[in-house]
mmCIF file of C-alpha atoms and ligand atoms in Angstrom:
data_model
loop_
_atom_site.group_PDB
_atom_site.id
_atom_site.type_symbol
_atom_site.label_atom_id
_atom_site.label_comp_id
_atom_site.label_asym_id
_atom_site.label_seq_id
_atom_site.Cartn_x
_atom_site.Cartn_y
_atom_site.Cartn_z
ATOM 1 C CA UNK A 6 118.502 69.641 176.302
ATOM 2 C CA UNK A 7 121.893 67.978 177.999
ATOM 3 C CA UNK A 8 123.090 69.050 180.786
ATOM 4 C CA UNK A 9 126.481 69.433 181.536
ATOM 5 C CA UNK A 10 128.562 66.305 182.375
ATOM 6 C CA UNK A 11 129.501 66.744 186.344
ATOM 7 C CA UNK A 12 131.188 64.058 188.123
ATOM 8 C CA UNK A 13 129.964 62.417 191.643
ATOM 9 C CA UNK A 14 131.947 61.778 194.582
ATOM 10 C CA UNK A 15 132.044 57.940 193.838
ATOM 11 C CA UNK A 16 134.603 59.076 190.365
ATOM 12 C CA UNK A 17 131.325 58.181 187.862
ATOM 13 C CA UNK A 18 131.168 61.060 185.352
ATOM 14 C CA UNK A 19 127.198 61.490 185.119
ATOM 15 C CA UNK A 20 125.037 63.814 183.941
ATOM 16 C CA UNK A 21 121.537 64.730 185.447
ATOM 17 C CA UNK A 22 118.873 63.106 183.612
ATOM 18 C CA UNK A 23 118.021 66.367 181.729
ATOM 19 C CA UNK A 24 114.160 67.794 181.779
ATOM 20 C CA UNK A 25 113.083 67.084 178.503
ATOM 21 C CA UNK A 26 111.950 70.312 176.504
ATOM 22 C CA UNK A 27 108.051 68.838 176.665
ATOM 23 C CA UNK A 28 108.117 68.235 180.607
ATOM 24 C CA UNK A 29 110.052 71.283 180.994
ATOM 25 C CA UNK A 30 106.980 72.937 179.075
ATOM 26 C CA UNK A 31 104.783 70.847 180.975
ATOM 27 C CA UNK A 32 106.519 71.905 184.599
ATOM 28 C CA UNK A 33 106.632 75.639 183.149
ATOM 29 C CA UNK A 34 103.335 75.785 182.508
ATOM 30 C CA UNK A 35 102.327 74.304 185.703
ATOM 31 C CA UNK A 36 104.478 77.056 187.589
ATOM 32 C CA UNK A 37 102.381 79.764 186.388
ATOM 33 C CA UNK A 38 99.035 78.158 186.332
ATOM 34 C CA UNK A 39 96.913 80.361 188.170
ATOM 35 C CA UNK A 40 93.467 80.749 186.797
ATOM 36 C CA UNK A 41 91.066 77.475 187.720
ATOM 37 C CA UNK A 42 90.153 76.675 183.724
ATOM 38 C CA UNK A 43 87.353 75.135 182.929
ATOM 39 C CA UNK A 44 87.476 71.037 183.772
ATOM 40 C CA UNK A 45 87.701 69.126 180.605
ATOM 41 C CA UNK A 46 86.243 65.244 180.576
ATOM 42 C CA UNK A 47 89.224 62.906 179.356
ATOM 43 C CA UNK A 48 87.375 61.133 176.679
ATOM 44 C CA UNK A 49 87.141 57.622 178.243
ATOM 45 C CA UNK A 50 85.699 54.208 177.719
ATOM 46 C CA UNK A 51 81.571 53.389 176.993
ATOM 47 C CA UNK A 52 82.053 51.884 180.820
ATOM 48 C CA UNK A 53 78.845 49.984 182.395
ATOM 49 C CA UNK A 54 80.131 52.480 184.834
ATOM 50 C CA UNK A 55 77.574 55.617 184.374
ATOM 51 C CA UNK A 56 79.896 57.711 186.486
ATOM 52 C CA UNK A 57 83.030 57.152 184.634
ATOM 53 C CA UNK A 58 83.323 60.831 182.554
ATOM 54 C CA UNK A 59 82.362 62.295 186.259
ATOM 55 C CA UNK A 60 85.037 60.576 187.319
ATOM 56 C CA UNK A 61 87.176 61.979 184.605
ATOM 57 C CA UNK A 62 85.687 65.276 184.988
ATOM 58 C CA UNK A 63 86.422 65.293 188.207
ATOM 59 C CA UNK A 64 90.183 63.831 188.088
ATOM 60 C CA UNK A 65 90.685 66.558 185.315
ATOM 61 C CA UNK A 66 88.876 69.450 188.008
ATOM 62 C CA UNK A 67 91.142 67.423 190.290
ATOM 63 C CA UNK A 68 94.113 68.621 187.989
ATOM 64 C CA UNK A 69 92.402 71.722 187.310
ATOM 65 C CA UNK A 70 93.014 72.793 190.812
ATOM 66 C CA UNK A 71 97.091 72.950 190.042
ATOM 67 C CA UNK A 72 99.818 71.258 191.604
ATOM 68 C CA UNK A 73 99.827 68.609 194.676
ATOM 69 C CA UNK A 74 103.020 68.855 195.985
ATOM 70 C CA UNK A 75 104.218 65.687 198.739
ATOM 71 C CA UNK A 76 106.345 66.723 201.333
ATOM 72 C CA UNK A 77 107.380 69.883 201.578
ATOM 73 C CA UNK A 78 107.427 72.063 198.431
ATOM 74 C CA UNK A 79 108.658 68.572 196.808
ATOM 75 C CA UNK A 80 106.121 68.060 193.503
ATOM 76 C CA UNK A 81 104.383 65.018 192.907
ATOM 77 C CA UNK A 82 105.081 63.817 189.632
ATOM 78 C CA UNK A 83 102.040 62.390 187.456
ATOM 79 C CA UNK A 84 101.816 59.281 186.183
ATOM 80 C CA UNK A 85 100.089 57.359 183.371
ATOM 81 C CA UNK A 86 100.504 53.618 183.981
ATOM 82 C CA UNK A 87 99.601 51.519 180.505
ATOM 83 C CA UNK A 88 97.938 47.864 181.298
ATOM 84 C CA UNK A 89 96.726 45.303 179.178
ATOM 85 C CA UNK A 90 95.673 42.440 181.865
ATOM 86 C CA UNK A 91 95.755 41.596 185.483
ATOM 87 C CA UNK A 92 97.557 44.865 186.618
ATOM 88 C CA UNK A 93 99.525 43.281 189.322
ATOM 89 C CA UNK A 94 102.206 45.740 189.172
ATOM 90 C CA UNK A 95 100.005 48.500 188.056
ATOM 91 C CA UNK A 96 98.510 48.419 191.703
ATOM 92 C CA UNK A 97 101.763 47.973 193.302
ATOM 93 C CA UNK A 98 102.740 50.942 191.608
ATOM 94 C CA UNK A 99 99.356 52.480 192.405
ATOM 95 C CA UNK A 100 100.034 51.697 196.193
ATOM 96 C CA UNK A 101 103.484 52.832 196.691
ATOM 97 C CA UNK A 102 102.113 56.466 195.488
ATOM 98 C CA UNK A 103 99.071 55.969 197.816
ATOM 99 C CA UNK A 104 101.621 55.129 200.888
ATOM 100 C CA UNK A 105 104.066 57.466 199.940
ATOM 101 C CA UNK A 106 106.838 55.387 198.673
ATOM 102 C CA UNK A 107 106.431 56.860 194.921
ATOM 103 C CA UNK A 108 106.375 60.425 195.214
ATOM 104 C CA UNK A 109 103.747 61.032 192.735
ATOM 105 C CA UNK A 110 100.105 60.246 191.574
ATOM 106 C CA UNK A 111 99.001 57.430 189.267
ATOM 107 C CA UNK A 112 96.256 60.136 187.010
ATOM 108 C CA UNK A 113 95.324 58.158 184.021
ATOM 109 C CA UNK A 114 95.172 54.151 183.643
ATOM 110 C CA UNK A 115 95.544 53.272 179.686
ATOM 111 C CA UNK A 116 94.993 50.474 178.251
ATOM 112 C CA UNK A 117 93.733 48.387 174.656
ATOM 113 C CA UNK A 118 91.407 45.905 176.747
ATOM 114 C CA UNK A 119 88.884 47.951 178.698
ATOM 115 C CA UNK A 120 87.794 44.560 180.408
ATOM 116 C CA UNK A 121 91.270 43.916 182.298
ATOM 117 C CA UNK A 122 91.517 43.571 185.846
ATOM 118 C CA UNK A 123 94.124 46.588 185.628
ATOM 119 C CA UNK A 124 91.134 48.907 184.730
ATOM 120 C CA UNK A 125 88.963 47.597 186.868
ATOM 121 C CA UNK A 126 91.173 48.739 189.708
ATOM 122 C CA UNK A 127 91.439 51.918 187.996
ATOM 123 C CA UNK A 128 87.684 52.469 188.059
ATOM 124 C CA UNK A 129 87.527 51.053 191.350
ATOM 125 C CA UNK A 130 89.739 54.509 192.344
ATOM 126 C CA UNK A 131 88.581 57.123 190.351
ATOM 127 C CA UNK A 132 91.222 56.793 187.746
ATOM 128 C CA UNK A 133 90.259 58.090 184.385
ATOM 129 C CA UNK A 134 90.587 54.827 182.095
ATOM 130 C CA UNK A 135 91.840 55.696 178.618
ATOM 131 C CA UNK A 136 91.374 52.959 175.532
ATOM 132 C CA UNK A 137 94.727 52.832 173.068
ATOM 133 C CA UNK A 138 94.552 51.931 170.060
ATOM 134 C CA UNK A 139 91.320 51.228 168.290
ATOM 135 C CA UNK A 140 90.876 48.382 167.674
ATOM 136 C CA UNK A 141 87.695 46.013 166.601
ATOM 137 C CA UNK A 142 87.249 44.835 170.119
ATOM 138 C CA UNK A 143 87.753 48.306 171.547
ATOM 139 C CA UNK A 144 86.021 50.642 169.377
ATOM 140 C CA UNK A 145 85.926 53.300 172.130
ATOM 141 C CA UNK A 146 89.419 53.568 171.899
ATOM 142 C CA UNK A 147 91.686 56.793 171.050
ATOM 143 C CA UNK A 148 93.509 57.875 168.378
ATOM 144 C CA UNK A 149 97.863 58.896 169.330
ATOM 145 C CA UNK A 150 96.757 62.320 169.093
ATOM 146 C CA UNK A 151 93.750 62.157 171.153
ATOM 147 C CA UNK A 152 95.866 59.763 173.706
ATOM 148 C CA UNK A 153 98.414 62.837 173.507
ATOM 149 C CA UNK A 154 96.326 65.530 173.904
ATOM 150 C CA UNK A 155 95.150 63.370 177.091
ATOM 151 C CA UNK A 156 97.968 63.313 178.267
ATOM 152 C CA UNK A 157 98.968 66.747 177.784
ATOM 153 C CA UNK A 158 95.407 67.153 179.904
ATOM 154 C CA UNK A 159 95.916 65.672 182.500
ATOM 155 C CA UNK A 160 99.741 67.151 182.331
ATOM 156 C CA UNK A 161 101.887 63.490 182.733
ATOM 157 C CA UNK A 162 105.358 63.635 183.636
ATOM 158 C CA UNK A 163 105.945 59.705 183.053
ATOM 159 C CA UNK A 164 104.633 56.628 181.311
ATOM 160 C CA UNK A 165 104.566 53.495 182.913
ATOM 161 C CA UNK A 166 104.495 50.208 180.627
ATOM 162 C CA UNK A 167 102.990 47.507 183.144
ATOM 163 C CA UNK A 168 102.112 44.130 181.000
ATOM 164 C CA UNK A 169 100.886 46.326 178.020
ATOM 165 C CA UNK A 170 101.211 44.456 175.255
ATOM 166 C CA UNK A 171 101.129 46.752 172.301
ATOM 167 C CA UNK A 172 103.923 48.382 170.579
ATOM 168 C CA UNK A 173 103.564 52.387 171.607
ATOM 169 C CA UNK A 174 104.299 54.442 168.642
ATOM 170 C CA UNK A 175 107.458 56.675 168.094
ATOM 171 C CA UNK A 176 105.421 59.475 168.374
ATOM 172 C CA UNK A 177 104.720 58.697 172.305
ATOM 173 C CA UNK A 178 108.450 57.750 172.515
ATOM 174 C CA UNK A 179 109.244 61.157 171.062
ATOM 175 C CA UNK A 180 106.697 63.041 173.396
ATOM 176 C CA UNK A 181 108.227 61.267 176.147
ATOM 177 C CA UNK A 182 112.192 61.143 176.087
ATOM 178 C CA UNK A 183 113.696 59.228 178.565
ATOM 179 C CA UNK A 184 110.396 59.632 180.428
ATOM 180 C CA UNK A 185 108.527 56.012 179.535
ATOM 181 C CA UNK A 186 109.453 52.869 181.540
ATOM 182 C CA UNK A 187 108.395 49.279 180.958
ATOM 183 C CA UNK A 188 108.907 45.907 183.264
ATOM 184 C CA UNK A 189 109.712 42.933 181.459
ATOM 185 C CA UNK A 190 109.593 39.685 182.931
ATOM 186 C CA UNK A 191 113.942 38.341 182.045
ATOM 187 C CA UNK A 192 117.325 39.152 182.045
ATOM 188 C CA UNK A 193 116.901 41.638 178.829
ATOM 189 C CA UNK A 194 118.617 41.162 176.257
ATOM 190 C CA UNK A 195 117.889 37.506 176.558
ATOM 191 C CA UNK A 196 114.256 36.421 175.769
ATOM 192 C CA UNK A 197 112.713 39.956 174.947
ATOM 193 C CA UNK A 198 111.417 41.393 170.945
ATOM 194 C CA UNK A 199 108.078 40.940 169.992
ATOM 195 C CA UNK A 200 106.417 37.496 170.512
ATOM 196 C CA UNK A 201 108.239 37.488 174.314
ATOM 197 C CA UNK A 202 105.688 38.287 176.497
ATOM 198 C CA UNK A 203 103.820 36.939 179.295
ATOM 199 C CA UNK A 204 104.210 32.908 179.402
ATOM 200 C CA UNK A 205 106.045 32.778 176.688
ATOM 201 C CA UNK A 206 108.854 34.320 178.533
ATOM 202 C CA UNK A 207 109.046 32.159 180.901
ATOM 203 C CA UNK A 208 108.610 29.091 178.763
ATOM 204 C CA UNK A 209 111.640 30.134 176.421
ATOM 205 C CA UNK A 210 113.601 30.507 179.462
ATOM 206 C CA UNK A 211 113.077 27.005 180.909
ATOM 207 C CA UNK A 212 113.413 25.447 177.698
ATOM 208 C CA UNK A 213 116.449 27.588 176.913
ATOM 209 C CA UNK A 214 118.578 25.323 180.147
ATOM 210 C CA UNK A 215 118.878 29.315 181.801
ATOM 211 C CA UNK A 216 119.730 28.484 185.727
ATOM 212 C CA UNK A 217 118.725 32.585 185.982
ATOM 213 C CA UNK A 218 115.950 34.730 185.274
ATOM 214 C CA UNK A 219 114.639 37.941 186.367
ATOM 215 C CA UNK A 220 112.244 41.340 185.857
ATOM 216 C CA UNK A 221 114.061 43.737 183.730
ATOM 217 C CA UNK A 222 112.766 47.567 184.556
ATOM 218 C CA UNK A 223 114.343 49.621 181.465
ATOM 219 C CA UNK A 224 113.847 52.815 179.254
ATOM 220 C CA UNK A 225 111.517 52.294 176.521
ATOM 221 C CA UNK A 226 112.564 53.021 172.694
ATOM 222 C CA UNK A 227 110.614 52.971 169.537
ATOM 223 C CA UNK A 228 111.155 48.664 169.425
ATOM 224 C CA UNK A 229 110.593 46.273 171.767
ATOM 225 C CA UNK A 230 112.561 45.578 174.751
ATOM 226 C CA UNK A 231 115.787 47.787 173.049
ATOM 227 C CA UNK A 232 115.690 50.837 175.909
ATOM 228 C CA UNK A 233 117.821 51.294 177.901
ATOM 229 C CA UNK A 234 118.209 48.911 181.037
ATOM 230 C CA UNK A 235 117.465 51.074 184.366
ATOM 231 C CA UNK A 236 117.401 47.876 186.845
ATOM 232 C CA UNK A 237 117.491 44.386 187.316
ATOM 233 C CA UNK A 238 116.618 41.259 189.642
ATOM 234 C CA UNK A 239 117.899 38.005 189.656
ATOM 235 C CA UNK A 240 115.610 34.540 190.313
ATOM 236 C CA UNK A 241 116.869 31.050 190.288
ATOM 237 C CA UNK A 242 114.959 28.725 187.779
ATOM 238 C CA UNK A 243 115.124 25.747 189.653
ATOM 239 C CA UNK A 244 115.307 22.441 188.088
ATOM 240 C CA UNK A 245 111.792 21.116 187.914
ATOM 241 C CA UNK A 246 109.701 24.544 187.304
ATOM 242 C CA UNK A 247 106.992 25.010 185.499
ATOM 243 C CA UNK A 248 106.669 28.034 183.474
ATOM 244 C CA UNK A 249 103.887 29.747 185.940
ATOM 245 C CA UNK A 250 106.000 28.704 188.945
ATOM 246 C CA UNK A 251 108.970 30.819 187.316
ATOM 247 C CA UNK A 252 106.390 33.317 186.595
ATOM 248 C CA UNK A 253 105.309 33.942 190.042
ATOM 249 C CA UNK A 254 108.727 34.278 191.038
ATOM 250 C CA UNK A 255 109.565 37.026 188.819
ATOM 251 C CA UNK A 256 106.430 38.753 189.447
ATOM 252 C CA UNK A 257 107.481 39.052 193.058
ATOM 253 C CA UNK A 258 110.456 40.773 191.769
ATOM 254 C CA UNK A 259 109.060 42.823 189.772
ATOM 255 C CA UNK A 260 106.488 44.717 192.283
ATOM 256 C CA UNK A 261 109.813 45.368 194.279
ATOM 257 C CA UNK A 262 112.428 46.242 191.550
ATOM 258 C CA UNK A 263 109.611 48.550 189.704
ATOM 259 C CA UNK A 264 108.447 50.601 192.869
ATOM 260 C CA UNK A 265 112.400 51.238 193.454
ATOM 261 C CA UNK A 266 113.085 52.212 189.937
ATOM 262 C CA UNK A 267 109.272 54.490 189.793
ATOM 263 C CA UNK A 268 110.472 56.182 193.446
ATOM 264 C CA UNK A 269 113.843 57.076 191.728
ATOM 265 C CA UNK A 270 112.405 58.569 188.650
ATOM 266 C CA UNK A 271 109.672 60.623 190.909
ATOM 267 C CA UNK A 272 112.628 61.641 192.336
ATOM 268 C CA UNK A 273 114.625 62.906 189.959
ATOM 269 C CA UNK A 274 117.207 59.934 191.184
ATOM 270 C CA UNK A 275 118.416 58.825 187.615
ATOM 271 C CA UNK A 276 121.557 59.679 186.536
ATOM 272 C CA UNK A 277 123.096 59.165 182.872
ATOM 273 C CA UNK A 278 126.524 57.922 182.716
ATOM 274 C CA UNK A 279 128.911 59.309 180.001
ATOM 275 C CA UNK A 280 128.082 56.043 177.835
ATOM 276 C CA UNK A 281 124.467 56.668 178.208
ATOM 277 C CA UNK A 282 123.832 54.083 181.007
ATOM 278 C CA UNK A 283 121.126 55.408 183.262
ATOM 279 C CA UNK A 284 121.663 54.644 186.892
ATOM 280 C CA UNK A 285 120.234 54.918 190.328
ATOM 281 C CA UNK A 286 120.758 57.394 192.824
ATOM 282 C CA UNK A 287 120.707 55.973 196.109
ATOM 283 C CA UNK A 288 118.090 57.640 198.327
ATOM 284 C CA UNK A 289 119.813 56.925 201.239
ATOM 285 C CA UNK A 290 123.920 56.989 200.451
ATOM 286 C CA UNK A 291 124.131 59.922 197.336
ATOM 287 C CA UNK A 292 127.351 58.512 196.588
ATOM 288 C CA UNK A 293 125.858 54.978 195.452
ATOM 289 C CA UNK A 294 124.498 54.223 192.512
ATOM 290 C CA UNK A 295 123.147 51.092 190.771
HETATM 291 N N1 LIG B 234 107.894 51.294 171.730
HETATM 292 C C1 LIG B 234 107.866 49.809 172.628
HETATM 293 N N2 LIG B 234 106.676 49.881 172.874
HETATM 294 C C2 LIG B 234 106.579 48.786 174.027
HETATM 295 C C3 LIG B 234 107.588 48.278 174.656
HETATM 296 C C4 LIG B 234 109.068 48.623 173.986
HETATM 297 O O1 LIG B 234 110.243 48.181 174.635
HETATM 298 N N3 LIG B 234 108.680 49.732 173.507
HETATM 299 N N4 LIG B 234 107.353 47.008 175.434
HETATM 300 C C5 LIG B 234 106.462 46.304 175.397
HETATM 301 C C6 LIG B 234 106.036 45.234 176.355
HETATM 302 N N5 LIG B 234 106.282 43.782 176.149
HETATM 303 C C7 LIG B 234 108.067 43.197 176.260
HETATM 304 O O2 LIG B 234 108.544 43.858 177.828
HETATM 305 C C8 LIG B 234 106.635 43.425 174.919
HETATM 306 C C9 LIG B 234 104.463 43.472 174.547
HETATM 307 C C10 LIG B 234 104.413 42.863 173.808
HETATM 308 C C11 LIG B 234 105.506 42.382 172.709
HETATM 309 C C12 LIG B 234 104.070 41.440 171.537
HETATM 310 O O3 LIG B 234 104.729 40.615 170.594
HETATM 311 N N6 LIG B 234 103.303 41.920 171.248
HETATM 312 C C13 LIG B 234 102.353 41.384 169.937
HETATM 313 C C14 LIG B 234 101.182 41.319 170.309
HETATM 314 C C15 LIG B 234 100.430 40.739 171.276
HETATM 315 C C16 LIG B 234 98.897 40.983 171.829
HETATM 316 O O4 LIG B 234 98.279 41.814 171.461
HETATM 317 O O5 LIG B 234 98.199 40.006 172.571
HETATM 318 C C17 LIG B 234 103.049 41.634 168.400
HETATM 319 O O6 LIG B 234 103.486 42.612 168.425
HETATM 320 O O7 LIG B 234 102.639 41.081 167.978
HETATM 321 C C18 LIG B 234 106.414 42.085 172.617
HETATM 322 C C19 LIG B 234 106.857 42.858 174.284
HETATM 323 C C20 LIG B 234 105.025 47.034 175.302
HETATM 324 N N7 LIG B 234 105.330 47.863 174.265
HETATM 325 N N1 GAR B 235 106.936 41.693 177.339
HETATM 326 C C1 GAR B 235 105.545 42.325 178.485
HETATM 327 C C2 GAR B 235 105.084 41.613 179.178
HETATM 328 O O1 GAR B 235 105.727 40.149 179.554
HETATM 329 N N2 GAR B 235 105.325 41.764 180.978
HETATM 330 C C3 GAR B 235 104.437 41.028 182.038
HETATM 331 O O2 GAR B 235 103.385 40.998 181.986
HETATM 332 C C4 GAR B 235 102.968 40.903 183.182
HETATM 333 C C5 GAR B 235 101.984 41.544 183.319
HETATM 334 O O3 GAR B 235 101.918 41.194 184.642
HETATM 335 P P1 GAR B 235 100.665 42.334 185.408
HETATM 336 O O4 GAR B 235 99.351 42.575 184.894
HETATM 337 O O5 GAR B 235 100.035 41.809 186.981
HETATM 338 O O6 GAR B 235 101.190 43.801 186.114
HETATM 339 C C6 GAR B 235 104.316 41.080 183.810
HETATM 340 O O7 GAR B 235 105.058 39.394 184.436
HETATM 341 C C7 GAR B 235 105.605 41.760 182.991
HETATM 342 O O8 GAR B 235 106.551 41.574 182.931
#
């Protein structure tokens, strides 16, 4: 559903971020949400934590109480974060949500590595953990249909990939149009695509002789790292940098640029230029776009 193209005060011709059909249905369902349905536990991994299902039931129970609103009648968005590792970007987003910088709540953590640091942080904060996909090392994982049902039950508005190392299936990309973001540790399109993750990215950047690097926040399509770029930050690559040193410099900027991008997404401050480039409208100056 595309809105009519509008022209902004700054002369940009943009269309507001159209509310995807599914999101509209999700929102309208929420608006008409009057009864207290029986809370249904989101299927979670078998966890050493005996109360994992209780967490999920409570989480769904809280979800069943209806919409949380942040501020004066500003509806808070519901976020699912996907991780495979330590989860520092997840923690930065979660902290920003708790602190009010992001008008949203993390309502689900999805991982292919149930023992990873991101999953541990989620469990410690009562956030349901869903294991996806199923694998030999994670037999408790759910199927794509079960994942879609869990995200619908939790009425997730946006999906945030944060160090998730598996390809997001096209079914999920189609269910969440213009509603999935990823953070990548290089200046895409350089050093992106299959095989470019973690320290591999920074090793390639250093080997190339590039003088600058930095994180990219982009929308997710059905291929690795080819979705529309939303935001980037630049850091220097120093002559004697190790991959670990460059990784740490980039990661510091990732936390900031991802929180800013997610805040804009939750505030409906993403506008799409006529040529399909997504822009962030400043939250302080409505005529300023980056
Ligand atoms: N449909 C999409 N799925 C994912 C995207 C995306 O843009 N579209 N981004 C990735 C994150 N990512 C880079 O930002 C990325 C992650 C992993 C790989 C990769 O080569 N993975 C290996 C498997 C690694 C493992 O299982 O340990 C592979 O596929 O062979 C490249 C880029 C998340 N998903
Ligand atoms: N191509 C995907 C990729 O390499 N993602 C990178 O994995 C790290 C996850 O760190 P975190 O778990 O501490 O957020 C981050 O540097 C992120 O950019």
